[in-house]
Coordinates of C-alpha atoms in Angstrom, one line a residue:
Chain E
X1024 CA 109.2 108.1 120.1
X1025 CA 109.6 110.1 117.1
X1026 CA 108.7 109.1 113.4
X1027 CA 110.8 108.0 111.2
X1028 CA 110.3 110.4 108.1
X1029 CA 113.9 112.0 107.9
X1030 CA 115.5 108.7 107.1
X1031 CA 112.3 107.5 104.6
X1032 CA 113.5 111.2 102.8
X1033 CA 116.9 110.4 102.6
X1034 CA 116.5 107.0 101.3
X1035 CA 114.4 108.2 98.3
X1036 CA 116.1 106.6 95.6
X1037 CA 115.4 109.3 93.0
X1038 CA 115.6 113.4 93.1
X1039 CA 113.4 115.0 95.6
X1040 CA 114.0 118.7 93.8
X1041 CA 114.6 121.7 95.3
X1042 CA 112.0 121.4 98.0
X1043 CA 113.4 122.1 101.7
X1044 CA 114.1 118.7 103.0
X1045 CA 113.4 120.3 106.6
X1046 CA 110.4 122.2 106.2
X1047 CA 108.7 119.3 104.1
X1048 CA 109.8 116.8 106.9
X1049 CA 108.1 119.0 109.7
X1050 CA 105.1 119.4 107.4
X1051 CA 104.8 115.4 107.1
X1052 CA 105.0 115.0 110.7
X1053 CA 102.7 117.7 112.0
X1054 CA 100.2 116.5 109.1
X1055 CA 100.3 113.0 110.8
X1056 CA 100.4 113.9 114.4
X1057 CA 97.5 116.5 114.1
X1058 CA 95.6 113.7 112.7
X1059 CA 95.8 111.9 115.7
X1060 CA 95.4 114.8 118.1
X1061 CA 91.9 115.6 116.3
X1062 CA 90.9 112.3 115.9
X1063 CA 91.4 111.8 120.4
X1064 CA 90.1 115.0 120.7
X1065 CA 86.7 114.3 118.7
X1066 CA 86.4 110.9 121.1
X1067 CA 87.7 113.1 124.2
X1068 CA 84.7 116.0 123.1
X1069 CA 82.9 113.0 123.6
X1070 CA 83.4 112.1 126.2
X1071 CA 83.1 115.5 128.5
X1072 CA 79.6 116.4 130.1
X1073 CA 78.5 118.9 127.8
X1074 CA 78.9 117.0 124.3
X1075 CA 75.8 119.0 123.4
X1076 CA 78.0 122.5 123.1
X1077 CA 80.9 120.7 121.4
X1078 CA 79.3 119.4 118.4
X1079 CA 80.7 121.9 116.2
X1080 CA 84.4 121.5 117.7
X1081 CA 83.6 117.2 117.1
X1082 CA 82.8 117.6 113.5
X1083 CA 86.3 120.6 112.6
X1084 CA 88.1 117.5 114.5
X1085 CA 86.7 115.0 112.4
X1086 CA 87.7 117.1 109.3
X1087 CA 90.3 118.0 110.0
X1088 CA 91.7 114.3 110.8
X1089 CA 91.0 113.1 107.3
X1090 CA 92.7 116.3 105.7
X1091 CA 95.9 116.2 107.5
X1092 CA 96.0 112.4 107.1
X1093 CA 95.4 112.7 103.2
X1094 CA 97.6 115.5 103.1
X1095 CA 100.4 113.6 104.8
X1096 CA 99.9 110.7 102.6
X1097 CA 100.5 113.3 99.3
X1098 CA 103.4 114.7 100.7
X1099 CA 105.3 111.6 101.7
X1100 CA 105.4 110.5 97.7
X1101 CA 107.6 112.4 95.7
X1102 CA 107.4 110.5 92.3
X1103 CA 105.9 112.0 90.2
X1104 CA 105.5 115.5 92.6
X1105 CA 102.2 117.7 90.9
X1106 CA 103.1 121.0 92.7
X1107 CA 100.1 122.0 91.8
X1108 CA 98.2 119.2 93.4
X1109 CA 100.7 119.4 96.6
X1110 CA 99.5 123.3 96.8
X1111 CA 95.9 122.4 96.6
X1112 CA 96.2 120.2 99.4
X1113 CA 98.4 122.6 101.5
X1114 CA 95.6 125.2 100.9
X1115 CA 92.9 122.4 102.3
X1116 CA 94.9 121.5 105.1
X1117 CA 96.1 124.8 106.7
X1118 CA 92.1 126.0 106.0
X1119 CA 91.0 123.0 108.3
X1120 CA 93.4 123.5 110.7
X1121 CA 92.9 127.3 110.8
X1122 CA 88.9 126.4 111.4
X1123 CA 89.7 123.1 113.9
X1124 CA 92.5 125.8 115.7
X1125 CA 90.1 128.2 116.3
X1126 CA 87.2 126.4 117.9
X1127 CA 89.6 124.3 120.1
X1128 CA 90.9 127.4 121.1
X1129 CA 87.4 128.4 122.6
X1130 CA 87.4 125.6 124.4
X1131 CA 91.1 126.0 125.6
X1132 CA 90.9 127.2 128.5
X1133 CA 88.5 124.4 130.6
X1134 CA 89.2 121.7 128.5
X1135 CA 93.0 120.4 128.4
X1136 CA 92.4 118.4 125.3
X1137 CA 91.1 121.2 123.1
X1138 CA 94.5 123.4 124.4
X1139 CA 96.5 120.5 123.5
X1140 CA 94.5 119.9 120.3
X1141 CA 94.8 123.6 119.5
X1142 CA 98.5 124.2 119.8
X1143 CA 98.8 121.0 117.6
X1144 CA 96.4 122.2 114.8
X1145 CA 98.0 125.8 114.5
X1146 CA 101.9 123.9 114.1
X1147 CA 100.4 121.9 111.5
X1148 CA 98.8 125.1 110.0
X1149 CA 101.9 127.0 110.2
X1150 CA 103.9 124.2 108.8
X1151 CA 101.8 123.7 105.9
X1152 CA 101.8 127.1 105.0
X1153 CA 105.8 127.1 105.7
X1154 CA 105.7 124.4 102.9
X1155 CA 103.5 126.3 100.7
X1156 CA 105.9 129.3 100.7
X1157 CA 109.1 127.3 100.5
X1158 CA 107.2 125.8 97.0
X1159 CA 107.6 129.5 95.0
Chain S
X1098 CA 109.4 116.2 116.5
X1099 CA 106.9 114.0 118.7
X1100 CA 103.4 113.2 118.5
X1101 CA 101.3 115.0 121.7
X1102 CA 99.2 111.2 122.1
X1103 CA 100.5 111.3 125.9
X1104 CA 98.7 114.6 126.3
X1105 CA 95.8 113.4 124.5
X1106 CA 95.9 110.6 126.5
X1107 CA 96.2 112.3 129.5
X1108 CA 93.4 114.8 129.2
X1109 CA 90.6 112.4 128.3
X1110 CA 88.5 113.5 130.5
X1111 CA 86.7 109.9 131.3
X1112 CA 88.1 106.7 133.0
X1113 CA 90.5 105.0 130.6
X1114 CA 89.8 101.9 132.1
X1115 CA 92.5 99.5 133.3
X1116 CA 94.8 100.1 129.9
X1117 CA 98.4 100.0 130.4
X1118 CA 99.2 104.1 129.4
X1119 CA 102.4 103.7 128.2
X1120 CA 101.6 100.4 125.6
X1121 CA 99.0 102.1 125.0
X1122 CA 100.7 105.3 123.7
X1123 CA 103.4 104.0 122.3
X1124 CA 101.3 101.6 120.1
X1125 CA 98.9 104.5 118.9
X1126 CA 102.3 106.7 117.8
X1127 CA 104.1 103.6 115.9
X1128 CA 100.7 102.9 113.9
X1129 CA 100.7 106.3 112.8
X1130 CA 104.5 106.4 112.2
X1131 CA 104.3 103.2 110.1
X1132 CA 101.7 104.5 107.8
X1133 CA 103.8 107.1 106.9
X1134 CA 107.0 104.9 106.5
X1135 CA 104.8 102.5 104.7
X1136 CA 103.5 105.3 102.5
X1137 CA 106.8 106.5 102.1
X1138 CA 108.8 103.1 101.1
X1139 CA 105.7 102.3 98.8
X1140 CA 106.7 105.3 96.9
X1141 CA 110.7 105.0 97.2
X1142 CA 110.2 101.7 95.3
X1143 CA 108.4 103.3 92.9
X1144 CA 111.3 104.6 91.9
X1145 CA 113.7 102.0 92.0
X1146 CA 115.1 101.4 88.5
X1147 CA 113.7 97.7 89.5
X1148 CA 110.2 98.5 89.8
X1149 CA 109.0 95.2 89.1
X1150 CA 110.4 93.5 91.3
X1151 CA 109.5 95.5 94.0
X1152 CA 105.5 95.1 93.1
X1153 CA 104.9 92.6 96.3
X1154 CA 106.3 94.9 98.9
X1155 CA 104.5 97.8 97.3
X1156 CA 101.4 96.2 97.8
X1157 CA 102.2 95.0 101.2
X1158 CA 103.0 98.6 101.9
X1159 CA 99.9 99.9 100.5
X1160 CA 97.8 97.4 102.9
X1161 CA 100.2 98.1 106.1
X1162 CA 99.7 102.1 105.8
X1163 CA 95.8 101.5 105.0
X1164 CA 95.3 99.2 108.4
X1165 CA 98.3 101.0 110.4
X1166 CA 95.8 104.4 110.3
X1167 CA 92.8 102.4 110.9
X1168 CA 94.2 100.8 113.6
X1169 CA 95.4 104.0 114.9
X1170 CA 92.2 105.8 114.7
X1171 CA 90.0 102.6 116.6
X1172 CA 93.4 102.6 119.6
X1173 CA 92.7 107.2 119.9
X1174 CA 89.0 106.4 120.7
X1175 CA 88.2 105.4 124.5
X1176 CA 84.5 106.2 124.6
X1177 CA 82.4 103.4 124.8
X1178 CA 85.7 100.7 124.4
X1179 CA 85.1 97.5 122.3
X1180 CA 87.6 95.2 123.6
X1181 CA 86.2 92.6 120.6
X1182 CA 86.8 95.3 118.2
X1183 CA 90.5 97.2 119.4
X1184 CA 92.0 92.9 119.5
X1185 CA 90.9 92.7 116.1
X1186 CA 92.4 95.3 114.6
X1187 CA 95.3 95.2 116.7
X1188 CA 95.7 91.2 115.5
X1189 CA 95.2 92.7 112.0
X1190 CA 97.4 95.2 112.4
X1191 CA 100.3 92.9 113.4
X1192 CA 99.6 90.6 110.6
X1193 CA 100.1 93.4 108.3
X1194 CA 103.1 94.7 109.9
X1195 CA 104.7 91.0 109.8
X1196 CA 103.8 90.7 106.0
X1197 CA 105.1 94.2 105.3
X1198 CA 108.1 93.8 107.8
X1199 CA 109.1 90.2 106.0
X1200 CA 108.9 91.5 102.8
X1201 CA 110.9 94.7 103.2
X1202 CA 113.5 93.2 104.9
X1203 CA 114.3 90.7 102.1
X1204 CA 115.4 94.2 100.2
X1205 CA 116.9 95.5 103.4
X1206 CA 120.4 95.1 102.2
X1207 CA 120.8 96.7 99.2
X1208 CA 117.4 99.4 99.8
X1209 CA 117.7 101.8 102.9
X1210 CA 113.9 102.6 102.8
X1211 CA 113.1 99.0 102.7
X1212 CA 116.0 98.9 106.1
X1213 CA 113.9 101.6 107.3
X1214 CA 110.7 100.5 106.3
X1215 CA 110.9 96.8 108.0
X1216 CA 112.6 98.4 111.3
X1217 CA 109.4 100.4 111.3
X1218 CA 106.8 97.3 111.0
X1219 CA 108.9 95.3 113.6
X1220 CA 108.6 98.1 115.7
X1221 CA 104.3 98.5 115.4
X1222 CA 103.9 94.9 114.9
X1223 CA 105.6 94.7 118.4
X1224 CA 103.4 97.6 119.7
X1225 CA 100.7 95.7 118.8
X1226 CA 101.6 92.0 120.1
X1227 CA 102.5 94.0 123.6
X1228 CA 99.1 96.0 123.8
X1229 CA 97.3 92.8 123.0
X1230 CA 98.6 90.7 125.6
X1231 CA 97.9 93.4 128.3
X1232 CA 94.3 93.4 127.5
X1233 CA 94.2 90.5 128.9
Chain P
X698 CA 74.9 106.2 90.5
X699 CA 76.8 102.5 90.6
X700 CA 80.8 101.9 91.7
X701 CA 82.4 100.7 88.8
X702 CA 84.1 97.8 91.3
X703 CA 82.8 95.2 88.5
X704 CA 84.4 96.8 85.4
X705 CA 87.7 97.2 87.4
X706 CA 87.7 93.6 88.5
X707 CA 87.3 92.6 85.1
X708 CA 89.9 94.8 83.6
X709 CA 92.4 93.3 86.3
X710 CA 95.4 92.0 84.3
X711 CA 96.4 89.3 86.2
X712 CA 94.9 85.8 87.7
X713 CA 92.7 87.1 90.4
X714 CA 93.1 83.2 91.5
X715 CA 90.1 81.3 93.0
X716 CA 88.6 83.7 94.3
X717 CA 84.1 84.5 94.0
X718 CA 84.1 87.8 91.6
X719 CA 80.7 88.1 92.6
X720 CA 80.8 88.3 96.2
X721 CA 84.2 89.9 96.2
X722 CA 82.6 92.6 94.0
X723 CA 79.6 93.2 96.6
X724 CA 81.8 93.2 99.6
X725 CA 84.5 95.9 98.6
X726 CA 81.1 98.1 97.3
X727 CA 79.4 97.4 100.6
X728 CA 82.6 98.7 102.2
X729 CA 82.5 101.7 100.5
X730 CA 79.0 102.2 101.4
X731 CA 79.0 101.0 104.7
X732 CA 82.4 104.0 105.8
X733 CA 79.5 106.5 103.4
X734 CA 76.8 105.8 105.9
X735 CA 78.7 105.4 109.3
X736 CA 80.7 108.7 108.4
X737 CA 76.7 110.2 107.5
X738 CA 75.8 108.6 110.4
X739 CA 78.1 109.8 113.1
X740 CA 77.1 113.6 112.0
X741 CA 73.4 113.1 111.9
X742 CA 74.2 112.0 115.7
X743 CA 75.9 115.2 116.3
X744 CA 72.7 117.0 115.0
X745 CA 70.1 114.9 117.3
X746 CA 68.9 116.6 120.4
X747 CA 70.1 114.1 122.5
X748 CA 73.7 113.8 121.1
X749 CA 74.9 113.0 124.8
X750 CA 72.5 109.8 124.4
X751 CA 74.8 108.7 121.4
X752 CA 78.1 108.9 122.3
X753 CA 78.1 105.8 121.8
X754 CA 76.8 104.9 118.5
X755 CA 78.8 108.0 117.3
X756 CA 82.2 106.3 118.4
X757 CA 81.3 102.9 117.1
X758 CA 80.2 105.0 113.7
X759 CA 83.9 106.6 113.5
X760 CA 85.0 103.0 114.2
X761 CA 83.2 101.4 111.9
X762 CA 83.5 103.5 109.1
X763 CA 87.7 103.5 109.3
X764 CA 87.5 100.1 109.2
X765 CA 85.5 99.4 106.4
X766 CA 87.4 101.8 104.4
X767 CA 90.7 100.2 105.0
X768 CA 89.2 96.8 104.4
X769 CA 87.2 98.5 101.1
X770 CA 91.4 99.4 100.4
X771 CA 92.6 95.9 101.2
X772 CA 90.1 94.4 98.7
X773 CA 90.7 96.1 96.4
X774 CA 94.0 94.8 95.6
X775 CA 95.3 91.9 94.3
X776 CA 98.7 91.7 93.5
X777 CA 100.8 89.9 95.8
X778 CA 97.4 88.4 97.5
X779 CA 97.9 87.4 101.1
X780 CA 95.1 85.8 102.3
X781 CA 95.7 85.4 106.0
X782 CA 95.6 88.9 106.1
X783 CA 92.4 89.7 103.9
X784 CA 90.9 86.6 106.7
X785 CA 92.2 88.9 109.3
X786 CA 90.9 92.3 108.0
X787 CA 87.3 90.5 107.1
X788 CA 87.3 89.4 110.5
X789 CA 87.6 92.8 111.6
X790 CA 85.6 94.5 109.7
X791 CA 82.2 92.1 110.7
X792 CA 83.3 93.1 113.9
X793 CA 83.1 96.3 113.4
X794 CA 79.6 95.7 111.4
X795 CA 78.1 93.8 114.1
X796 CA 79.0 96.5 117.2
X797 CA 77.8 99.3 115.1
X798 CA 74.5 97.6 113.6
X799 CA 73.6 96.4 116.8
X800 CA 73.8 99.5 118.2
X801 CA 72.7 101.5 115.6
X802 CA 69.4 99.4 115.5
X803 CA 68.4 99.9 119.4
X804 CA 67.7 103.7 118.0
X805 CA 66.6 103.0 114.7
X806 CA 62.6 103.2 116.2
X807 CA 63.2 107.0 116.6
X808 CA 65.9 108.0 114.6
X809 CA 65.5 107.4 110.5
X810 CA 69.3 107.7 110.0
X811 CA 70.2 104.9 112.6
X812 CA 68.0 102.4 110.6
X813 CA 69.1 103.1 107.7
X814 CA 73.0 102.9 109.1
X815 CA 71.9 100.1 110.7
X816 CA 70.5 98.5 107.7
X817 CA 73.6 99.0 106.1
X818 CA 75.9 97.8 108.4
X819 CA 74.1 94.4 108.4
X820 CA 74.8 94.2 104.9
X821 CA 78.6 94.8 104.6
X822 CA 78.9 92.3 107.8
X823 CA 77.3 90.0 105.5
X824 CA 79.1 90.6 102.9
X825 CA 82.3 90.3 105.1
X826 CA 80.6 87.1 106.6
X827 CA 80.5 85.4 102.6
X828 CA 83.4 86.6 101.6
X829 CA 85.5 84.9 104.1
X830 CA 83.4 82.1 104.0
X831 CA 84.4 81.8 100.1
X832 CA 87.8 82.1 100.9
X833 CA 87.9 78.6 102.2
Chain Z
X728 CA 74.4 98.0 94.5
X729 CA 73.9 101.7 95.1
X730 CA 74.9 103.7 98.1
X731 CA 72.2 105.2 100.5
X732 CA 74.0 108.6 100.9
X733 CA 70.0 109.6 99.7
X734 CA 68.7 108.2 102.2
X735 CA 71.1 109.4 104.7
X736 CA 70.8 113.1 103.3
X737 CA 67.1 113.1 103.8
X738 CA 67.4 111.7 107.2
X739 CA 69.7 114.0 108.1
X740 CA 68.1 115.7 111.5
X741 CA 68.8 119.3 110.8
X742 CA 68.8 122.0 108.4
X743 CA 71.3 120.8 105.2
X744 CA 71.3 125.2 104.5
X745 CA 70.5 125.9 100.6
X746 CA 72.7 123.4 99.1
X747 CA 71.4 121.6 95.9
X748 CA 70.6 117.9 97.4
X749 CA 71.6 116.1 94.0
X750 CA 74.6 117.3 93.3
X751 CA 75.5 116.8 96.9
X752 CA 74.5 113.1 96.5
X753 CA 76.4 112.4 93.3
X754 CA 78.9 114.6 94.6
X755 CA 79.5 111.8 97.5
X756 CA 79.3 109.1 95.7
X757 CA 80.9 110.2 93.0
X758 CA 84.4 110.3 95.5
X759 CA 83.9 107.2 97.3
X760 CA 83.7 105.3 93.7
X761 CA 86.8 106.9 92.2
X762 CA 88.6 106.1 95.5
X763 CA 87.5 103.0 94.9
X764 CA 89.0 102.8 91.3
X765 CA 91.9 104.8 91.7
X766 CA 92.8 101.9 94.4
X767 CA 91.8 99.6 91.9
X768 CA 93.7 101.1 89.0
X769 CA 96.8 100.9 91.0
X770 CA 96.8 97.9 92.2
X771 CA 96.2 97.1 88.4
X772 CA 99.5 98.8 86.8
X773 CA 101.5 97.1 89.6
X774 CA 100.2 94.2 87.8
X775 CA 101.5 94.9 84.5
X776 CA 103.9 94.0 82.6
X777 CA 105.3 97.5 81.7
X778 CA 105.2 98.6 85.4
X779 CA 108.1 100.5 85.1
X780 CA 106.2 103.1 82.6
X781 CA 103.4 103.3 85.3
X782 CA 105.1 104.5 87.7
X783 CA 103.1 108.1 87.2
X784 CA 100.1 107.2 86.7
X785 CA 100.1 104.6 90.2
X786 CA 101.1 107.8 92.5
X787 CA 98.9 109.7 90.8
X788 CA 96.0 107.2 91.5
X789 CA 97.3 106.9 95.2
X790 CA 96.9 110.3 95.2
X791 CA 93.3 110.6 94.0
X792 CA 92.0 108.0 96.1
X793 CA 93.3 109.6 99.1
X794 CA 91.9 113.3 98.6
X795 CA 88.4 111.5 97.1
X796 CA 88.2 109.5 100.6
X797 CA 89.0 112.3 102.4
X798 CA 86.1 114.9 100.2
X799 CA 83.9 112.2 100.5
X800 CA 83.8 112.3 104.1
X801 CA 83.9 116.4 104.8
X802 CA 81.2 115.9 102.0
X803 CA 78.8 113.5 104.4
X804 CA 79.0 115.7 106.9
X805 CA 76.5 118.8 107.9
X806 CA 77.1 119.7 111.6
X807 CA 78.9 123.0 111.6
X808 CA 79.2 123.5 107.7
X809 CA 82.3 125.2 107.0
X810 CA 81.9 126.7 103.2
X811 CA 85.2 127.6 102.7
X812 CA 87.0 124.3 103.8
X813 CA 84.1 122.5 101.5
X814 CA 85.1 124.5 98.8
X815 CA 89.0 124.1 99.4
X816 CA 88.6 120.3 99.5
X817 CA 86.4 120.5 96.5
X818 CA 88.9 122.3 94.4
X819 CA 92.0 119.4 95.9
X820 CA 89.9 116.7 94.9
X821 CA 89.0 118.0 91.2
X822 CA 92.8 119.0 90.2
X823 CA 93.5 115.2 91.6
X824 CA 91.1 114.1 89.4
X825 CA 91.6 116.4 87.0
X826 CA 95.6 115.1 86.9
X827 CA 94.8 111.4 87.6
X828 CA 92.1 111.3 84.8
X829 CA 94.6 112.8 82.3
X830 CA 97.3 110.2 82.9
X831 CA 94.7 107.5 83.3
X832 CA 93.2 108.6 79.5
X833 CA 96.8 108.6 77.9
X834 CA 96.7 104.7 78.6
X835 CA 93.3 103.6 78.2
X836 CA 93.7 102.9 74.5
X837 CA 95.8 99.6 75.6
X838 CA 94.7 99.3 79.9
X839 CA 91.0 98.8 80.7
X840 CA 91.6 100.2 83.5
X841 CA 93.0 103.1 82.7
X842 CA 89.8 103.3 80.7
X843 CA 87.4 102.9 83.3
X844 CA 89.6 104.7 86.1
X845 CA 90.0 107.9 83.0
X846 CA 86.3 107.6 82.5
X847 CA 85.6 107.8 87.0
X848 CA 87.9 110.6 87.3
X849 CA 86.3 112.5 84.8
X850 CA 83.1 111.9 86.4
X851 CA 84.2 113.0 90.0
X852 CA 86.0 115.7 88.5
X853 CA 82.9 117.5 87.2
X854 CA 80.9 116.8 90.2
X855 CA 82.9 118.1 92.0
X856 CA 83.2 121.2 89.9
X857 CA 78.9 121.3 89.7
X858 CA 79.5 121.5 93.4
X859 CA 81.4 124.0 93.5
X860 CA 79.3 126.0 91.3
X861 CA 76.5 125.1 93.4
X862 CA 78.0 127.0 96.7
X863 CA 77.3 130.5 94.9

């Protein structure tokens, strides 16, 4: 299953501008899917036998879930674009997934869903900040 | 570009219970996919030289993204499962994508991100009916 | 510090139809405050010494406070008014309410936060409760 | 109706660090009322009759309720405090309120609820910024 977001771009009725249609699709779709990865890894942190050492690693997932999900939302509506606005969020979201990256990535190695949750957060980091350079 | 929800699903480190995986994954991914497309065809028809007579479906997308995420946050949870709650939000969930998915597809002729849009609801609302009915 | 739900309700341009200002006014505020408290809830969990005892209550926090939100989202609008699917988010949303207060209460002896979330949960299911109620 | 996020604060099990309580508190609430009347103000311009020249200000509200939901939620939580993601949320949320507030304003002379949504914004805006100027 993939998401749809190629086809919602090219059926934008209006100029999108000179942003990069490829980068800015990746950045949608790693925004979203992160959002989902933190959020199951929060409930899977949960879920594991020592909760008690994970707290930390639960809340960066819990942030980071609402940032990339707010940050998808932004960047999936283009009338109207605020660059700087767009930027700001960028900024937000790559800084959460930098912080929910790195303390997943503690975990990584006896804990599958932090290694998967990991991987996920730095694509998303590196796609937003793809985006971010792609803006000028 | 895919979402990782198998491998979250996968590495949940507790008993899943007796979910069906695969309904189960595939419903989680086509929430998140139709908030974005929802998101996205909101803001397409706000730039439709016809704006106001578009205002219906933009609500109705508005709603679908909202309860779509929701929907898809409550389904990447499994610790301590409220059967009661996930039905509810799944039943809400395919109201929203019928409403959304009727609506857009009354544009659907002469609007590709309305085409889009209602393939998309079809798609979760179907998700949503199949993951219901195995629950049991 | 008061929302200014009242004011926009007022200033609403169109029929808002039948519907009980009032109690739609207390509902979408205790929505609002009822994701607040869950989301302030959930964390105050991860800070208790025995966070593996709340797993539990944590999830049906995260639940609870997506849920409201959306709802909080869906109540807000009222353009293009579909009431089967404000019934079906209402219903929901008590749902959610009712899990988390009752759960929320069994600690709220020993833990200051729960009663309080618990407190507040009872509310916005009541409000929920009225609201559909009013609806006819 | 207020919000408890005071009473949730000073139940808050742990340490909160040396950040000034109030501000916090307004800070919170603050974002969850302006995502309430960003939603709000939206939903009211779809119902106007001049739509079409609205167009701006709706996204711009989608926008703003988004990034306050999201900053109202990093905001509620303690566990692990992460200054700099605060502070980058912080400064997305006030240049959305900042932007939405000054399309808002240029209507409020004819909408109410541009009025009252300018009026939030501006309010959410400076919190934010008092927050900011709070974290040293």
């Amino acid at each position: 299953m993939t998401m749809i977001t190629t086809e919602m771009l090219d059926s934008y009725p209006a100029d999108l501008g000179g942003i990069d249609r490829q980068k800015l699709a990746e950045c949608i779709q790693e925004c979203y899917s992160c959002a989902q990865a933190c959020t199951a890894c929060a409930d899977a942190c949960l879920s594991e036998g020592d909760v008690a050492g994970l707290v930390k690693c639960i809340r960066s997932n819990l942030d980071c879930a609402d940032i990339c999900f707010a940050t998808g939302q932004v960047l999936s509506r283009h009338t109207g674009y605020d660059a700087n606005l767009t930027r700001a969020m960028l900024e937000a979201c790559a800084t959460a997934c930098k912080a929910c990256g790195d303390i997943c990535a503690e975990h990584a190695g006896h804990m599958a869903h932090c290694e998967h949750c990991a991987r996920e957060c730095r694509k998303c980091e590196a796609a937003c900040r793809e985006l971010i350079g792609a803006l000028g």
